[in-house]
XYZ file of C-alpha atoms in Angstrom:
371
model
C -0.146 0.265 -0.366
C 1.491 3.356 -1.104
C 2.117 6.080 1.306
C -0.725 8.145 0.068
C -3.279 5.491 0.843
C -2.163 4.764 4.483
C -2.584 8.334 4.782
C -6.172 8.301 3.669
C -7.356 5.670 5.430
C -5.777 7.312 8.706
C -7.586 10.754 7.827
C -11.230 8.878 7.515
C -10.933 6.966 10.768
C -10.179 9.953 12.107
C -12.959 11.564 11.127
C -15.300 8.719 11.874
C -14.133 8.567 14.841
C -14.910 12.357 15.477
C -18.339 11.932 14.476
C -19.357 8.832 16.673
C -20.009 11.213 20.079
C -22.278 13.838 17.893
C -24.366 10.736 16.744
C -24.650 9.062 20.268
C -25.868 12.633 20.953
C -28.627 13.128 18.689
C -30.305 9.912 20.052
C -29.715 10.192 23.618
C -32.761 8.405 26.000
C -34.350 10.435 28.224
C -32.430 9.405 31.587
C -33.810 7.935 34.665
C -34.510 9.867 37.669
C -33.814 7.814 40.888
C -35.414 9.162 44.348
C -33.380 10.627 46.877
C -33.762 8.432 50.104
C -36.538 9.676 52.254
C -35.336 11.621 55.049
C -35.761 9.583 58.292
C -38.599 11.631 60.335
C -37.753 13.035 63.420
C -40.028 12.127 66.974
C -40.843 13.864 70.127
C -42.309 12.732 72.957
C -44.509 14.361 75.538
C -45.231 17.254 73.572
C -47.819 20.233 73.134
C -48.213 21.810 69.815
C -50.313 25.174 69.187
C -51.209 26.605 66.167
C -52.421 30.167 65.657
C -54.542 31.859 63.194
C -53.494 35.232 61.131
C -54.803 37.091 63.739
C -52.967 35.466 66.414
C -56.031 33.362 67.472
C -55.115 29.833 69.019
C -56.814 27.534 66.407
C -56.004 24.270 68.304
C -53.740 23.080 71.396
C -52.869 19.065 70.994
C -50.957 17.274 73.151
C -49.340 13.800 72.436
C -47.731 11.171 74.337
C -45.329 11.168 71.027
C -45.313 13.036 67.604
C -43.369 11.473 64.418
C -43.070 14.568 62.031
C -42.765 13.612 58.613
C -40.003 14.785 55.502
C -41.886 18.021 54.859
C -42.165 18.474 58.728
C -45.915 20.084 58.221
C -47.384 16.776 58.703
C -46.750 14.763 62.134
C -48.248 11.308 63.089
C -49.607 11.685 66.594
C -49.852 9.264 69.597
C -52.250 9.384 72.569
C -54.001 12.387 72.018
C -55.812 15.098 73.341
C -56.310 18.470 72.208
C -58.606 21.940 72.280
C -59.968 23.353 69.052
C -60.881 26.715 68.754
C -63.144 29.323 66.403
C -61.659 33.374 66.890
C -60.419 32.240 69.657
C -63.198 30.682 71.390
C -62.817 27.085 72.812
C -65.216 25.398 71.014
C -64.413 21.539 71.536
C -62.053 19.256 73.541
C -61.227 15.725 72.085
C -59.304 12.402 72.923
C -58.394 9.871 70.643
C -55.819 6.979 70.304
C -54.383 8.299 67.199
C -54.162 11.243 64.987
C -52.507 13.088 61.973
C -51.820 17.093 62.366
C -51.639 19.234 59.092
C -50.296 22.073 59.578
C -50.765 23.407 55.760
C -53.963 22.529 55.952
C -54.919 23.546 59.130
C -56.758 19.951 60.394
C -56.173 17.435 62.566
C -57.529 13.943 61.702
C -58.308 12.068 65.328
C -58.630 7.782 65.134
C -59.714 5.074 67.384
C -61.511 5.890 70.833
C -62.455 9.007 69.832
C -64.439 10.959 72.625
C -64.994 14.706 72.210
C -67.024 17.029 74.297
C -68.829 20.692 72.350
C -68.350 22.601 75.389
C -70.996 25.361 75.034
C -73.736 22.914 75.792
C -71.909 19.969 77.116
C -72.591 17.714 74.041
C -70.316 14.375 74.468
C -69.233 13.065 71.253
C -68.282 9.481 70.718
C -67.094 7.972 67.060
C -64.276 6.042 65.300
C -62.890 8.975 63.559
C -63.355 12.363 63.218
C -61.442 15.342 61.284
C -61.121 18.695 62.474
C -60.568 21.523 59.614
C -60.621 24.641 61.165
C -60.076 26.867 57.801
C -63.677 25.525 57.179
C -64.976 25.604 60.480
C -65.861 21.984 59.770
C -65.983 18.765 61.451
C -66.599 15.466 59.919
C -66.900 12.054 61.234
C -67.119 8.111 60.493
C -68.238 5.020 62.090
C -70.754 4.629 64.535
C -71.576 8.415 66.104
C -73.070 9.183 68.742
C -73.903 12.627 70.228
C -75.269 12.723 73.599
C -76.751 15.326 76.209
C -76.498 13.959 79.328
C -78.766 16.881 81.286
C -82.294 16.073 78.631
C -80.978 12.688 78.190
C -81.164 13.147 74.471
C -79.214 10.882 72.140
C -78.368 10.924 68.120
C -76.428 7.862 66.488
C -75.483 7.708 63.151
C -73.018 6.586 60.661
C -71.792 9.488 59.145
C -70.975 13.100 61.141
C -70.814 16.598 59.314
C -71.077 19.512 62.121
C -70.263 23.155 62.399
C -68.720 23.527 65.836
C -68.696 27.404 65.976
C -72.715 27.051 65.069
C -73.421 24.370 67.471
C -74.911 22.085 64.647
C -74.057 18.669 64.357
C -75.934 16.688 60.959
C -75.842 13.015 61.026
C -76.779 10.433 58.162
C -77.023 6.904 57.361
C -79.374 5.201 59.981
C -79.830 7.848 62.439
C -81.934 6.921 65.646
C -82.317 9.953 68.492
C -83.658 8.573 71.680
C -85.303 10.671 74.580
C -85.900 9.212 77.927
C -89.003 11.915 78.974
C -91.205 11.093 77.396
C -89.858 8.113 75.727
C -89.505 8.561 72.492
C -87.539 7.383 69.385
C -86.690 9.133 66.077
C -85.175 7.271 62.854
C -84.405 9.006 59.404
C -81.544 9.093 57.043
C -80.026 12.407 57.899
C -81.197 14.511 61.388
C -79.605 17.555 62.054
C -79.263 18.628 66.287
C -79.089 22.318 66.260
C -78.338 22.861 70.089
C -78.213 26.564 70.037
C -82.091 26.649 68.944
C -82.402 23.224 71.123
C -84.286 21.881 68.073
C -83.403 18.530 66.313
C -84.476 18.422 62.355
C -84.869 16.569 59.210
C -85.863 17.487 55.457
C -85.955 13.657 54.671
C -88.224 11.047 55.651
C -88.463 10.227 59.313
C -90.338 8.200 61.685
C -91.441 8.696 65.275
C -92.349 6.097 67.665
C -93.626 6.669 70.951
C -92.172 3.930 73.055
C -95.144 3.744 75.720
C -98.125 2.808 73.719
C -96.260 1.628 70.031
C -97.478 5.122 68.697
C -95.982 6.022 65.693
C -95.885 8.649 63.059
C -94.205 8.894 59.873
C -93.561 12.017 57.760
C -91.267 13.461 55.063
C -89.682 16.231 57.188
C -89.932 17.377 60.868
C -88.857 19.252 63.540
C -88.487 18.268 67.182
C -88.706 21.347 69.768
C -87.023 20.409 73.031
C -87.353 23.329 74.484
C -91.360 23.674 73.512
C -91.410 19.697 73.464
C -93.859 19.459 70.317
C -92.877 17.778 67.517
C -94.380 18.769 64.508
C -94.338 17.007 60.990
C -95.533 17.605 57.320
C -95.614 16.077 53.832
C -97.061 12.768 53.550
C -97.962 12.387 57.501
C -99.294 8.936 58.641
C -100.206 8.357 62.577
C -100.981 4.989 63.923
C -102.169 3.660 67.015
C -102.039 -0.247 67.342
C -103.690 -0.357 70.604
C -106.827 1.710 69.106
C -106.695 0.279 65.755
C -106.555 4.196 64.030
C -104.779 5.636 61.117
C -104.775 8.807 60.934
C -103.558 10.123 57.066
C -102.873 14.014 57.029
C -100.218 16.788 55.280
C -99.289 18.396 58.712
C -98.872 17.309 62.228
C -98.234 19.217 65.387
C -97.528 16.589 68.473
C -97.275 18.496 71.975
C -95.264 15.377 73.796
C -96.049 16.667 77.394
C -99.808 17.516 77.134
C -100.265 13.988 74.846
C -102.166 16.207 71.750
C -101.921 15.670 68.340
C -103.849 19.184 66.698
C -104.070 18.845 63.022
C -103.985 21.893 61.292
C -105.139 20.859 57.627
C -107.549 18.256 56.394
C -107.002 14.588 57.378
C -108.873 11.069 57.628
C -109.259 9.187 60.244
C -109.774 5.289 59.635
C -110.084 2.550 62.051
C -110.721 -0.722 59.713
C -111.229 -2.920 62.121
C -114.527 -1.588 63.151
C -115.332 -0.066 59.432
C -115.181 3.512 60.254
C -113.850 6.188 58.013
C -113.689 10.088 59.431
C -112.521 12.703 57.128
C -112.526 16.870 58.392
C -110.604 20.062 57.878
C -109.335 20.224 60.765
C -109.030 18.690 64.347
C -107.147 17.288 67.475
C -106.465 13.797 69.147
C -106.572 13.418 72.498
C -104.149 10.736 73.146
C -104.595 9.895 76.875
C -108.322 10.389 76.722
C -108.483 8.989 73.594
C -110.626 10.644 71.689
C -110.710 12.597 68.589
C -112.305 16.366 67.684
C -113.264 16.717 63.835
C -114.138 20.073 62.815
C -115.408 21.429 59.194
C -116.917 19.348 56.425
C -116.908 16.487 58.838
C -118.085 13.232 56.826
C -118.259 10.271 58.849
C -119.010 6.656 56.813
C -119.873 3.125 58.341
C -118.748 -0.350 55.918
C -121.446 -1.988 57.475
C -124.515 -0.408 56.258
C -122.776 1.883 53.475
C -124.384 4.872 55.527
C -122.870 8.320 55.907
C -123.117 11.147 58.344
C -122.188 14.759 57.525
C -121.905 17.589 60.171
C -120.156 20.599 61.217
C -118.303 18.753 63.888
C -117.961 15.226 65.557
C -116.218 13.931 68.618
C -115.261 10.259 68.464
C -114.379 8.916 72.049
C -113.096 5.705 70.854
C -112.971 3.476 74.395
C -116.543 4.031 74.450
C -117.305 3.622 71.019
C -119.307 6.629 70.418
C -119.482 9.150 67.981
C -120.994 12.707 68.965
C -121.963 15.055 65.573
C -123.276 18.270 65.547
C -124.729 21.120 63.488
C -126.164 20.575 59.767
C -126.495 16.673 60.330
C -127.161 15.078 57.318
C -127.110 11.002 57.715
C -128.042 9.187 54.293
C -128.282 4.924 54.204
C -128.426 4.402 50.221
C -129.245 0.686 50.691
C -132.467 1.663 52.933
C -133.565 4.676 50.745
C -133.011 6.548 54.087
C -132.113 10.015 54.812
C -132.354 11.999 58.133
C -131.471 15.495 58.738
C -130.898 16.961 62.293
C -128.862 19.373 64.552
C -127.420 16.634 66.809
C -126.628 13.185 66.414
C -125.066 10.580 68.228
C -123.557 6.717 66.931
C -123.150 4.264 69.809
C -121.021 1.567 67.933
C -121.076 -0.943 70.163
C -124.836 -1.168 69.938
C -125.388 -0.515 66.212
C -127.599 2.333 66.436
C -127.659 6.156 65.409
C -129.818 9.002 67.172
C -130.464 11.789 65.549
C -132.181 14.890 67.038
C -133.402 18.557 66.205
C -135.766 21.097 66.867
C -139.206 18.719 67.754
C -137.822 15.633 65.957
C -136.137 12.996 67.085
C -134.899 9.938 65.256
C -133.734 6.251 66.225
C -131.813 4.432 63.260
C -130.210 0.665 63.429
C -127.518 0.127 61.856
C -127.118 -3.543 62.275
């Protein structure tokens, strides 16, 4: 090989070697980033943590047996927790739990395991599996079986989920909610029920059922409100009241139950039915005396008897259930189509056990058998 050829090959070889790094650089793969090792958490024992809002007012004071800070040192895991939670510097809730997670960025704390809390203003006690207190939103949520009690009034409310506004003293429970009162013995069940402690009322805009434990009287409706101080329960929507001992059912759209006086006021049109007796009575307004076991009806009252197909219309009717007597007054009109019979008067008395009706008025008096 000539010297010229050797020099040419050497030159070409050097040229190729010079271009290799450039070619590799044009086809470089995206490098894999290897995460840096996590910093070890720092731990503190028997410590108190405090958090303040922008105005310098306390948000919370938290005591714990142990605190383990995470990498960013703004989130900490706490053991054996007791806390005091504030709003605008006012103490709202005190609480204890087995464990918790404290997030200073979100200004919230989650407490878990044997949670016990007290709403300081009305001394309401709360137990739950877990609660989350968010001071920014003034919101407390809870899960597991959540129970709120007022020991003084012997009231309690139990559900599976909690949403509360502690500064407003308002607590809403949902999912199979049960409310109980010792005096009078009362149970309230519903999908969602709110306890407004400041206004001393328990209310819901969802379907509910109320049970008077003494005589098993039940009241169901689309919505309701229990005024604890006044001892009244007001329900509306599709309202049904049932008394199994009296074999009586009342259908209406609104009812007010005075729990102390045991009177149910019916301010809107209603129908009372006793299927066992074959009697239906309808009126514009009325009331039921639960202790006296009587119903008073007023305004376009109409009573019908299944056994005779007879009907009585009147201005007012009093139904004395134990004595099986119905007393009607004002513009009495009795009609029994089967016998082609009509009778008018000012007053009528139906004695159901004797199966007769006495209609009187003016100088006339009529005795009717209703076998």
